[in-house]
Structure formats: structure tokens, C-alpha cells
Amino acid sequence: MKVAEKTIFYKAVCSEIEIFNQINQLRLPLLLKGPTGSGKSRFIEYMANEVNKTLVTVSCHEETSATDLIGRFIIKGSETVWIDGPLSIAVKNGYILYLDEVAEARPDVIVAIHSLTDHRRELFIDKLGETIRAHSDFLLVASFNPGYQKGFKELKPSTRQRFVALSFDYPKPKIEAEILVNETGIQADIAQKLVAIGTKIRNLTELGLTETVSTRLLVDAAKLINNGLPKRLAVHVAVVEPLTDEQETIQALNDLCDLMI
Ligand code: ADP
């Protein structure tokens, strides 16, 4: 569980800020769809800061259960005490709860959030036999990585339909280069070259990569270059190596990047 920091840089890609503001007014649940490293988490951190709400982030994985979110009894000395989980805390205090990669969580997580995603805006705490009405400021936001990538779980249509959904993708080259400059202070011409490399690799679908170059990887490469690492080496370790373990593909990508940087 982490809380949003102040002064967050986010470069808007289309109408996502306006859409979020509407959603925040209407208290609708929001689903951010898109590949990893495309700015979903950054967006919600930025928006939480803009609307002055506390953001509670839970990174879901295959072991994340409803109990982890709602809370549990723990033994303290000779007593049993109840400890609220991040969802209960957010519901009671009117925070934004961000369930990152919600499709990865156990199915009981989806069951637990159902009554918060419709007109009821309630959380049922089965272990206490209590139903809590959500604070009027409470907002539920989830993210997921659509199933075109191997190894990622799908979200059931009945669950998806409970959310208003916003799609994220890698930004257009001009915007992505601006992001690199803003994030790292790198020179604009190097940022443009890095973005050109990213765009080129994203279009090489024949490589069959499970995941392609994210904005995050380009930001990492830019940080390393800005910190003094030779450009080619920075691209090899920050962009190429994280993408694959296949030696032939690594070699082909390194050759391509060496030409482009
Ligand atoms: P996701 O949550 O989609 O996996 P993140 O939000 O963590 O991705 O984005 C990864 C990194 O990419 C961020 O830390 C940030 O440096 C950069 N980034 C991506 N999109 C944007 C954007 N629109 N504005 C600012 N930074 C961005």
C-alpha cells in the first residue's frame, strides 16, 4: 500500500483528464486498460494529486485475496483484533483505491468489489458480518492488461461491464519524446532517437515478443544515458535485454539499435 506523492508529471495523451474529472464527480468505477509501462499508474497518481485525494495502490498478483483487501483478525497478546485492509480503509475514508492488474487477483476479489461498483456502493465484511456504506468521496479504479499478451489473465465481461473503461497505449512519438525529456532531462535529439527505436521494435511483430518496448523502458534508457552510460550500452541493457532471452533476437535487436542511436 502506498500513498501518492506531490508534484507528479503526467503528459495527457487525449481526453483522459476530462474523463477522469467526470468520473470523479459521478463516482463511477474506472478501468484503465493497456499494456504494461504505458502510463496507467502514473495517470492515476497524477489525477489523485490533482483532485486532492489520497491514493491507495494495491498491486494484484495471483495470491491476492479478498481477505488481503478487506482485512483480517490478528492475534495480539491474548486478544484477537481486527485490522482493516486497504479496501476497507479506502472505502471508509473516501480514498481512491487503485487495484493494479486486477485480473491477476483471485476470483474472490472480484466478488468483494461487486457491490462497490454499482448503485449500492457498499462493502460487505463477511468476517465481521458488517456492511459498510462507502464514503461519498470513495473511488474505485482498476487496471488490466488486455489478453492479447501471453500469460496475462482475462477479465470476465460481466466484471468489465461494471466499469467505465479508458484505453492506454504507447504515446505518439512527439509526446513520448517529451515524456522522456521531462522525466529524465535528456537532450531532445537523443529522446527522439530512443523513441524511434521503441517505435521500430513495436512494429517488428514477427519477433513474437511477449511484451514490447514500453515507455518505461525508454525512460530507463534515457536515465542511464543522462547519467553517463554510453548510449549503445544503455539501450542494450534498458531496452533489449528486458524484452527477450533469445540470443539471436538479442543480437538482431542490438544491431538494429546500434544503427539507430
Ligand atoms: P503502467 O502503470 O501502465 O504499467 P506506468 O504508469 O508505471 O505504467 O508508466 C511507466 C513510466 O512511463 C512512468 O513511470 C513514466 O516515467 C512514464 N510514462 C508513461 N506514460 C506517461 C505519461 N503520459 N506522462 C508521463 N510519464 C509517462
JSON list of C-alpha atoms in Angstrom, two decimals, residues 23-215:
[
{"chain": "A", "resi": 23, "resn": "ILE", "atom": "CA", "xyz": [-15.93, 10.03, -13.31]},
{"chain": "A", "resi": 24, "resn": "ASN", "atom": "CA", "xyz": [-14.76, 11.57, -10.08]},
{"chain": "A", "resi": 25, "resn": "GLN", "atom": "CA", "xyz": [-17.84, 13.82, -9.92]},
{"chain": "A", "resi": 26, "resn": "LEU", "atom": "CA", "xyz": [-20.20, 10.94, -10.66]},
{"chain": "A", "resi": 27, "resn": "ARG", "atom": "CA", "xyz": [-18.26, 8.43, -8.51]},
{"chain": "A", "resi": 28, "resn": "LEU", "atom": "CA", "xyz": [-18.21, 5.83, -11.28]},
{"chain": "A", "resi": 29, "resn": "PRO", "atom": "CA", "xyz": [-15.77, 2.91, -11.13]},
{"chain": "A", "resi": 30, "resn": "LEU", "atom": "CA", "xyz": [-12.96, 3.23, -13.68]},
{"chain": "A", "resi": 31, "resn": "LEU", "atom": "CA", "xyz": [-10.96, 0.60, -15.55]},
{"chain": "A", "resi": 32, "resn": "LEU", "atom": "CA", "xyz": [-7.63, 1.56, -17.13]},
{"chain": "A", "resi": 33, "resn": "LYS", "atom": "CA", "xyz": [-6.80, -0.86, -19.95]},
{"chain": "A", "resi": 34, "resn": "GLY", "atom": "CA", "xyz": [-3.46, -1.08, -21.68]},
{"chain": "A", "resi": 35, "resn": "PRO", "atom": "CA", "xyz": [-0.05, -2.71, -21.90]},
{"chain": "A", "resi": 36, "resn": "THR", "atom": "CA", "xyz": [2.48, -2.52, -19.11]},
{"chain": "A", "resi": 37, "resn": "GLY", "atom": "CA", "xyz": [4.51, 0.70, -18.86]},
{"chain": "A", "resi": 38, "resn": "SER", "atom": "CA", "xyz": [2.01, 2.78, -20.85]},
{"chain": "A", "resi": 39, "resn": "GLY", "atom": "CA", "xyz": [1.30, 5.34, -18.12]},
{"chain": "A", "resi": 40, "resn": "LYS", "atom": "CA", "xyz": [-1.77, 3.92, -16.32]},
{"chain": "A", "resi": 41, "resn": "SER", "atom": "CA", "xyz": [-0.32, 4.12, -12.82]},
{"chain": "A", "resi": 42, "resn": "ARG", "atom": "CA", "xyz": [1.30, 7.49, -13.49]},
{"chain": "A", "resi": 43, "resn": "PHE", "atom": "CA", "xyz": [-2.06, 8.81, -14.69]},
{"chain": "A", "resi": 44, "resn": "ILE", "atom": "CA", "xyz": [-3.94, 7.78, -11.58]},
{"chain": "A", "resi": 45, "resn": "GLU", "atom": "CA", "xyz": [-1.17, 9.11, -9.30]},
{"chain": "A", "resi": 46, "resn": "TYR", "atom": "CA", "xyz": [-1.37, 12.42, -11.14]},
{"chain": "A", "resi": 47, "resn": "MET", "atom": "CA", "xyz": [-5.18, 12.59, -11.02]},
{"chain": "A", "resi": 48, "resn": "ALA", "atom": "CA", "xyz": [-5.34, 11.69, -7.33]},
{"chain": "A", "resi": 49, "resn": "ASN", "atom": "CA", "xyz": [-2.98, 14.55, -6.67]},
{"chain": "A", "resi": 50, "resn": "GLU", "atom": "CA", "xyz": [-4.99, 16.92, -8.89]},
{"chain": "A", "resi": 51, "resn": "VAL", "atom": "CA", "xyz": [-8.28, 16.17, -7.12]},
{"chain": "A", "resi": 52, "resn": "ASN", "atom": "CA", "xyz": [-6.52, 16.16, -3.76]},
{"chain": "A", "resi": 53, "resn": "LYS", "atom": "CA", "xyz": [-7.45, 12.62, -2.77]},
{"chain": "A", "resi": 54, "resn": "THR", "atom": "CA", "xyz": [-5.32, 10.00, -1.09]},
{"chain": "A", "resi": 55, "resn": "LEU", "atom": "CA", "xyz": [-4.41, 7.18, -3.44]},
{"chain": "A", "resi": 56, "resn": "VAL", "atom": "CA", "xyz": [-4.08, 3.66, -2.11]},
{"chain": "A", "resi": 57, "resn": "THR", "atom": "CA", "xyz": [-2.47, 1.29, -4.62]},
{"chain": "A", "resi": 58, "resn": "VAL", "atom": "CA", "xyz": [-2.64, -2.50, -4.41]},
{"chain": "A", "resi": 59, "resn": "SER", "atom": "CA", "xyz": [-0.53, -4.38, -6.94]},
{"chain": "A", "resi": 60, "resn": "CYS", "atom": "CA", "xyz": [-2.58, -7.54, -7.50]},
{"chain": "A", "resi": 61, "resn": "HIS", "atom": "CA", "xyz": [-0.97, -10.90, -8.13]},
{"chain": "A", "resi": 62, "resn": "GLU", "atom": "CA", "xyz": [-2.27, -14.46, -8.25]},
{"chain": "A", "resi": 63, "resn": "GLU", "atom": "CA", "xyz": [-2.25, -14.81, -4.45]},
{"chain": "A", "resi": 64, "resn": "THR", "atom": "CA", "xyz": [-4.11, -11.52, -3.77]},
{"chain": "A", "resi": 65, "resn": "SER", "atom": "CA", "xyz": [-7.34, -12.47, -1.98]},
{"chain": "A", "resi": 66, "resn": "ALA", "atom": "CA", "xyz": [-10.42, -10.66, -0.70]},
{"chain": "A", "resi": 67, "resn": "THR", "atom": "CA", "xyz": [-9.03, -11.03, 2.82]},
{"chain": "A", "resi": 68, "resn": "ASP", "atom": "CA", "xyz": [-5.87, -9.14, 1.81]},
{"chain": "A", "resi": 69, "resn": "LEU", "atom": "CA", "xyz": [-8.06, -6.28, 0.63]},
{"chain": "A", "resi": 70, "resn": "ILE", "atom": "CA", "xyz": [-10.82, -6.26, 3.24]},
{"chain": "A", "resi": 71, "resn": "GLY", "atom": "CA", "xyz": [-8.93, -7.13, 6.41]},
{"chain": "A", "resi": 72, "resn": "ARG", "atom": "CA", "xyz": [-8.31, -9.90, 8.91]},
{"chain": "A", "resi": 73, "resn": "PHE", "atom": "CA", "xyz": [-8.25, -10.79, 12.59]},
{"chain": "A", "resi": 74, "resn": "ILE", "atom": "CA", "xyz": [-4.79, -10.99, 14.12]},
{"chain": "A", "resi": 75, "resn": "ILE", "atom": "CA", "xyz": [-3.72, -12.27, 17.50]},
{"chain": "A", "resi": 76, "resn": "LYS", "atom": "CA", "xyz": [-2.22, -9.55, 19.69]},
{"chain": "A", "resi": 77, "resn": "GLY", "atom": "CA", "xyz": [-1.13, -10.87, 23.08]},
{"chain": "A", "resi": 78, "resn": "SER", "atom": "CA", "xyz": [-4.18, -12.62, 24.47]},
{"chain": "A", "resi": 79, "resn": "GLU", "atom": "CA", "xyz": [-6.61, -10.71, 22.25]},
{"chain": "A", "resi": 80, "resn": "THR", "atom": "CA", "xyz": [-7.90, -11.08, 18.72]},
{"chain": "A", "resi": 81, "resn": "VAL", "atom": "CA", "xyz": [-8.04, -7.73, 16.95]},
{"chain": "A", "resi": 82, "resn": "TRP", "atom": "CA", "xyz": [-9.46, -6.77, 13.60]},
{"chain": "A", "resi": 83, "resn": "ILE", "atom": "CA", "xyz": [-7.16, -4.99, 11.13]},
{"chain": "A", "resi": 84, "resn": "ASP", "atom": "CA", "xyz": [-8.75, -3.22, 8.16]},
{"chain": "A", "resi": 85, "resn": "GLY", "atom": "CA", "xyz": [-7.23, -3.99, 4.76]},
{"chain": "A", "resi": 86, "resn": "PRO", "atom": "CA", "xyz": [-6.55, -1.31, 2.10]},
{"chain": "A", "resi": 87, "resn": "LEU", "atom": "CA", "xyz": [-10.01, -1.62, 0.55]},
{"chain": "A", "resi": 88, "resn": "SER", "atom": "CA", "xyz": [-11.83, -1.11, 3.86]},
{"chain": "A", "resi": 89, "resn": "ILE", "atom": "CA", "xyz": [-9.56, 1.83, 4.70]},
{"chain": "A", "resi": 90, "resn": "ALA", "atom": "CA", "xyz": [-10.22, 3.46, 1.32]},
{"chain": "A", "resi": 91, "resn": "VAL", "atom": "CA", "xyz": [-14.00, 2.83, 1.49]},
{"chain": "A", "resi": 92, "resn": "LYS", "atom": "CA", "xyz": [-14.28, 4.31, 4.99]},
{"chain": "A", "resi": 93, "resn": "ASN", "atom": "CA", "xyz": [-12.08, 7.35, 4.40]},
{"chain": "A", "resi": 94, "resn": "GLY", "atom": "CA", "xyz": [-13.09, 8.32, 0.87]},
{"chain": "A", "resi": 95, "resn": "TYR", "atom": "CA", "xyz": [-9.74, 7.50, -0.76]},
{"chain": "A", "resi": 96, "resn": "ILE", "atom": "CA", "xyz": [-9.09, 6.31, -4.30]},
{"chain": "A", "resi": 97, "resn": "LEU", "atom": "CA", "xyz": [-8.36, 2.57, -4.31]},
{"chain": "A", "resi": 98, "resn": "TYR", "atom": "CA", "xyz": [-6.28, 1.54, -7.32]},
{"chain": "A", "resi": 99, "resn": "LEU", "atom": "CA", "xyz": [-6.25, -2.19, -7.99]},
{"chain": "A", "resi": 100, "resn": "ASP", "atom": "CA", "xyz": [-3.32, -2.55, -10.36]},
{"chain": "A", "resi": 101, "resn": "GLU", "atom": "CA", "xyz": [-3.59, -5.64, -12.62]},
{"chain": "A", "resi": 102, "resn": "VAL", "atom": "CA", "xyz": [-6.91, -6.66, -11.07]},
{"chain": "A", "resi": 103, "resn": "ALA", "atom": "CA", "xyz": [-7.34, -9.64, -13.43]},
{"chain": "A", "resi": 104, "resn": "GLU", "atom": "CA", "xyz": [-4.35, -11.31, -11.78]},
{"chain": "A", "resi": 105, "resn": "ALA", "atom": "CA", "xyz": [-6.07, -11.43, -8.37]},
{"chain": "A", "resi": 106, "resn": "ARG", "atom": "CA", "xyz": [-8.08, -14.37, -7.04]},
{"chain": "A", "resi": 107, "resn": "PRO", "atom": "CA", "xyz": [-11.75, -14.53, -8.11]},
{"chain": "A", "resi": 108, "resn": "ASP", "atom": "CA", "xyz": [-12.98, -13.65, -4.58]},
{"chain": "A", "resi": 109, "resn": "VAL", "atom": "CA", "xyz": [-11.50, -10.15, -5.05]},
{"chain": "A", "resi": 110, "resn": "ILE", "atom": "CA", "xyz": [-13.90, -9.54, -7.92]},
{"chain": "A", "resi": 111, "resn": "VAL", "atom": "CA", "xyz": [-16.80, -10.80, -5.80]},
{"chain": "A", "resi": 112, "resn": "ALA", "atom": "CA", "xyz": [-15.77, -8.50, -2.95]},
{"chain": "A", "resi": 113, "resn": "ILE", "atom": "CA", "xyz": [-15.76, -5.37, -5.10]},
{"chain": "A", "resi": 114, "resn": "HIS", "atom": "CA", "xyz": [-19.03, -6.06, -6.96]},
{"chain": "A", "resi": 115, "resn": "SER", "atom": "CA", "xyz": [-21.29, -4.21, -4.54]},
{"chain": "A", "resi": 116, "resn": "LEU", "atom": "CA", "xyz": [-18.93, -1.22, -4.67]},
{"chain": "A", "resi": 117, "resn": "THR", "atom": "CA", "xyz": [-19.21, -0.97, -8.44]},
{"chain": "A", "resi": 118, "resn": "ASP", "atom": "CA", "xyz": [-22.98, -0.40, -8.64]},
{"chain": "A", "resi": 119, "resn": "HIS", "atom": "CA", "xyz": [-25.56, 1.91, -7.05]},
{"chain": "A", "resi": 120, "resn": "ARG", "atom": "CA", "xyz": [-25.13, 0.23, -3.66]},
{"chain": "A", "resi": 121, "resn": "ARG", "atom": "CA", "xyz": [-21.55, 1.46, -3.10]},
{"chain": "A", "resi": 122, "resn": "GLU", "atom": "CA", "xyz": [-21.30, -0.93, -0.17]},
{"chain": "A", "resi": 123, "resn": "LEU", "atom": "CA", "xyz": [-18.64, -3.26, 1.15]},
{"chain": "A", "resi": 124, "resn": "PHE", "atom": "CA", "xyz": [-19.68, -6.44, 2.90]},
{"chain": "A", "resi": 125, "resn": "ILE", "atom": "CA", "xyz": [-17.15, -7.58, 5.51]},
{"chain": "A", "resi": 126, "resn": "ASP", "atom": "CA", "xyz": [-18.13, -11.21, 5.95]},
{"chain": "A", "resi": 127, "resn": "LYS", "atom": "CA", "xyz": [-15.74, -11.90, 8.85]},
{"chain": "A", "resi": 128, "resn": "LEU", "atom": "CA", "xyz": [-17.42, -9.12, 10.88]},
{"chain": "A", "resi": 129, "resn": "GLY", "atom": "CA", "xyz": [-20.92, -9.65, 9.47]},
{"chain": "A", "resi": 130, "resn": "GLU", "atom": "CA", "xyz": [-20.97, -5.90, 8.65]},
{"chain": "A", "resi": 131, "resn": "THR", "atom": "CA", "xyz": [-21.90, -3.89, 5.61]},
{"chain": "A", "resi": 132, "resn": "ILE", "atom": "CA", "xyz": [-20.16, -0.52, 5.23]},
{"chain": "A", "resi": 133, "resn": "ARG", "atom": "CA", "xyz": [-21.50, 2.25, 3.01]},
{"chain": "A", "resi": 134, "resn": "ALA", "atom": "CA", "xyz": [-18.69, 3.83, 1.04]},
{"chain": "A", "resi": 135, "resn": "HIS", "atom": "CA", "xyz": [-17.65, 7.36, 1.98]},
{"chain": "A", "resi": 136, "resn": "SER", "atom": "CA", "xyz": [-19.10, 9.78, -0.59]},
{"chain": "A", "resi": 137, "resn": "ASP", "atom": "CA", "xyz": [-15.57, 10.54, -1.93]},
{"chain": "A", "resi": 138, "resn": "PHE", "atom": "CA", "xyz": [-14.56, 6.89, -2.40]},
{"chain": "A", "resi": 139, "resn": "LEU", "atom": "CA", "xyz": [-13.49, 5.94, -5.91]},
{"chain": "A", "resi": 140, "resn": "LEU", "atom": "CA", "xyz": [-12.59, 2.52, -7.27]},
{"chain": "A", "resi": 141, "resn": "VAL", "atom": "CA", "xyz": [-10.06, 2.34, -10.10]},
{"chain": "A", "resi": 142, "resn": "ALA", "atom": "CA", "xyz": [-8.61, -0.85, -11.56]},
{"chain": "A", "resi": 143, "resn": "SER", "atom": "CA", "xyz": [-6.14, -1.60, -14.32]},
{"chain": "A", "resi": 144, "resn": "PHE", "atom": "CA", "xyz": [-5.64, -4.53, -16.57]},
{"chain": "A", "resi": 145, "resn": "ASN", "atom": "CA", "xyz": [-3.50, -5.66, -19.42]},
{"chain": "A", "resi": 146, "resn": "PRO", "atom": "CA", "xyz": [-5.77, -6.86, -22.26]},
{"chain": "A", "resi": 147, "resn": "GLY", "atom": "CA", "xyz": [-5.42, -10.54, -23.12]},
{"chain": "A", "resi": 148, "resn": "TYR", "atom": "CA", "xyz": [-3.57, -10.21, -26.39]},
{"chain": "A", "resi": 149, "resn": "GLN", "atom": "CA", "xyz": [-0.38, -10.89, -24.48]},
{"chain": "A", "resi": 150, "resn": "LYS", "atom": "CA", "xyz": [0.53, -14.41, -23.47]},
{"chain": "A", "resi": 151, "resn": "GLY", "atom": "CA", "xyz": [0.48, -15.19, -19.78]},
{"chain": "A", "resi": 152, "resn": "PHE", "atom": "CA", "xyz": [-1.97, -12.46, -18.77]},
{"chain": "A", "resi": 153, "resn": "LYS", "atom": "CA", "xyz": [-5.39, -13.31, -17.42]},
{"chain": "A", "resi": 154, "resn": "GLU", "atom": "CA", "xyz": [-8.62, -12.04, -18.92]},
{"chain": "A", "resi": 155, "resn": "LEU", "atom": "CA", "xyz": [-11.33, -10.12, -17.09]},
{"chain": "A", "resi": 156, "resn": "LYS", "atom": "CA", "xyz": [-14.86, -11.55, -17.35]},
{"chain": "A", "resi": 157, "resn": "PRO", "atom": "CA", "xyz": [-17.29, -9.50, -19.48]},
{"chain": "A", "resi": 158, "resn": "SER", "atom": "CA", "xyz": [-19.69, -9.29, -16.53]},
{"chain": "A", "resi": 159, "resn": "THR", "atom": "CA", "xyz": [-16.93, -7.66, -14.47]},
{"chain": "A", "resi": 160, "resn": "ARG", "atom": "CA", "xyz": [-15.72, -5.36, -17.24]},
{"chain": "A", "resi": 161, "resn": "GLN", "atom": "CA", "xyz": [-19.24, -4.05, -17.71]},
{"chain": "A", "resi": 162, "resn": "ARG", "atom": "CA", "xyz": [-19.23, -2.68, -14.18]},
{"chain": "A", "resi": 163, "resn": "PHE", "atom": "CA", "xyz": [-16.59, -0.12, -15.10]},
{"chain": "A", "resi": 164, "resn": "VAL", "atom": "CA", "xyz": [-16.20, 2.86, -17.38]},
{"chain": "A", "resi": 165, "resn": "ALA", "atom": "CA", "xyz": [-13.08, 1.97, -19.35]},
{"chain": "A", "resi": 166, "resn": "LEU", "atom": "CA", "xyz": [-10.21, 4.10, -20.64]},
{"chain": "A", "resi": 167, "resn": "SER", "atom": "CA", "xyz": [-7.67, 2.65, -23.08]},
{"chain": "A", "resi": 168, "resn": "PHE", "atom": "CA", "xyz": [-3.98, 3.44, -22.79]},
{"chain": "A", "resi": 169, "resn": "ASP", "atom": "CA", "xyz": [-1.35, 2.79, -25.42]},
{"chain": "A", "resi": 170, "resn": "TYR", "atom": "CA", "xyz": [2.20, 3.98, -26.03]},
{"chain": "A", "resi": 171, "resn": "PRO", "atom": "CA", "xyz": [2.03, 7.72, -26.80]},
{"chain": "A", "resi": 172, "resn": "LYS", "atom": "CA", "xyz": [2.61, 9.21, -30.25]},
{"chain": "A", "resi": 173, "resn": "PRO", "atom": "CA", "xyz": [6.37, 9.75, -30.92]},
{"chain": "A", "resi": 174, "resn": "LYS", "atom": "CA", "xyz": [6.32, 13.50, -30.31]},
{"chain": "A", "resi": 175, "resn": "ILE", "atom": "CA", "xyz": [4.57, 13.11, -26.96]},
{"chain": "A", "resi": 176, "resn": "GLU", "atom": "CA", "xyz": [6.70, 10.14, -25.94]},
{"chain": "A", "resi": 177, "resn": "ALA", "atom": "CA", "xyz": [9.89, 12.13, -26.65]},
{"chain": "A", "resi": 178, "resn": "GLU", "atom": "CA", "xyz": [8.53, 14.99, -24.50]},
{"chain": "A", "resi": 179, "resn": "ILE", "atom": "CA", "xyz": [7.89, 12.49, -21.71]},
{"chain": "A", "resi": 180, "resn": "LEU", "atom": "CA", "xyz": [11.50, 11.25, -21.88]},
{"chain": "A", "resi": 181, "resn": "VAL", "atom": "CA", "xyz": [12.83, 14.82, -21.75]},
{"chain": "A", "resi": 182, "resn": "ASN", "atom": "CA", "xyz": [10.57, 15.74, -18.83]},
{"chain": "A", "resi": 183, "resn": "GLU", "atom": "CA", "xyz": [11.24, 12.57, -16.91]},
{"chain": "A", "resi": 184, "resn": "THR", "atom": "CA", "xyz": [15.00, 12.48, -17.29]},
{"chain": "A", "resi": 185, "resn": "GLY", "atom": "CA", "xyz": [16.30, 15.83, -18.58]},
{"chain": "A", "resi": 186, "resn": "ILE", "atom": "CA", "xyz": [17.82, 14.09, -21.61]},
{"chain": "A", "resi": 187, "resn": "GLN", "atom": "CA", "xyz": [18.56, 16.10, -24.78]},
{"chain": "A", "resi": 188, "resn": "ALA", "atom": "CA", "xyz": [15.62, 16.23, -27.18]},
{"chain": "A", "resi": 189, "resn": "ASP", "atom": "CA", "xyz": [17.53, 14.70, -30.12]},
{"chain": "A", "resi": 190, "resn": "ILE", "atom": "CA", "xyz": [18.56, 11.64, -28.08]},
{"chain": "A", "resi": 191, "resn": "ALA", "atom": "CA", "xyz": [14.99, 11.31, -26.76]},
{"chain": "A", "resi": 192, "resn": "GLN", "atom": "CA", "xyz": [13.73, 11.29, -30.35]},
{"chain": "A", "resi": 193, "resn": "LYS", "atom": "CA", "xyz": [16.23, 8.56, -31.29]},
{"chain": "A", "resi": 194, "resn": "LEU", "atom": "CA", "xyz": [15.15, 6.43, -28.35]},
{"chain": "A", "resi": 195, "resn": "VAL", "atom": "CA", "xyz": [11.50, 6.86, -29.31]},
{"chain": "A", "resi": 196, "resn": "ALA", "atom": "CA", "xyz": [12.35, 5.93, -32.91]},
{"chain": "A", "resi": 197, "resn": "ILE", "atom": "CA", "xyz": [13.97, 2.72, -31.60]},
{"chain": "A", "resi": 198, "resn": "GLY", "atom": "CA", "xyz": [10.90, 1.97, -29.49]},
{"chain": "A", "resi": 199, "resn": "THR", "atom": "CA", "xyz": [8.53, 2.57, -32.39]},
{"chain": "A", "resi": 200, "resn": "LYS", "atom": "CA", "xyz": [10.62, 0.40, -34.72]},
{"chain": "A", "resi": 201, "resn": "ILE", "atom": "CA", "xyz": [10.73, -2.54, -32.30]},
{"chain": "A", "resi": 202, "resn": "ARG", "atom": "CA", "xyz": [6.98, -2.22, -31.58]},
{"chain": "A", "resi": 203, "resn": "ASN", "atom": "CA", "xyz": [6.36, -2.68, -35.30]},
{"chain": "A", "resi": 204, "resn": "LEU", "atom": "CA", "xyz": [8.55, -5.80, -35.52]},
{"chain": "A", "resi": 205, "resn": "THR", "atom": "CA", "xyz": [5.66, -8.16, -34.75]},
{"chain": "A", "resi": 206, "resn": "GLU", "atom": "CA", "xyz": [7.47, -11.05, -36.47]},
{"chain": "A", "resi": 207, "resn": "LEU", "atom": "CA", "xyz": [9.83, -11.25, -33.46]},
{"chain": "A", "resi": 208, "resn": "GLY", "atom": "CA", "xyz": [6.93, -12.66, -31.43]},
{"chain": "A", "resi": 209, "resn": "LEU", "atom": "CA", "xyz": [7.94, -10.82, -28.25]},
{"chain": "A", "resi": 210, "resn": "THR", "atom": "CA", "xyz": [5.62, -11.43, -25.29]},
{"chain": "A", "resi": 211, "resn": "GLU", "atom": "CA", "xyz": [5.84, -7.75, -24.40]},
{"chain": "A", "resi": 212, "resn": "THR", "atom": "CA", "xyz": [7.21, -4.94, -26.48]},
{"chain": "A", "resi": 213, "resn": "VAL", "atom": "CA", "xyz": [9.14, -1.76, -25.65]},
{"chain": "A", "resi": 214, "resn": "SER", "atom": "CA", "xyz": [7.21, 0.27, -23.08]},
{"chain": "A", "resi": 215, "resn": "THR", "atom": "CA", "xyz": [7.58, 3.96, -22.36]}
]
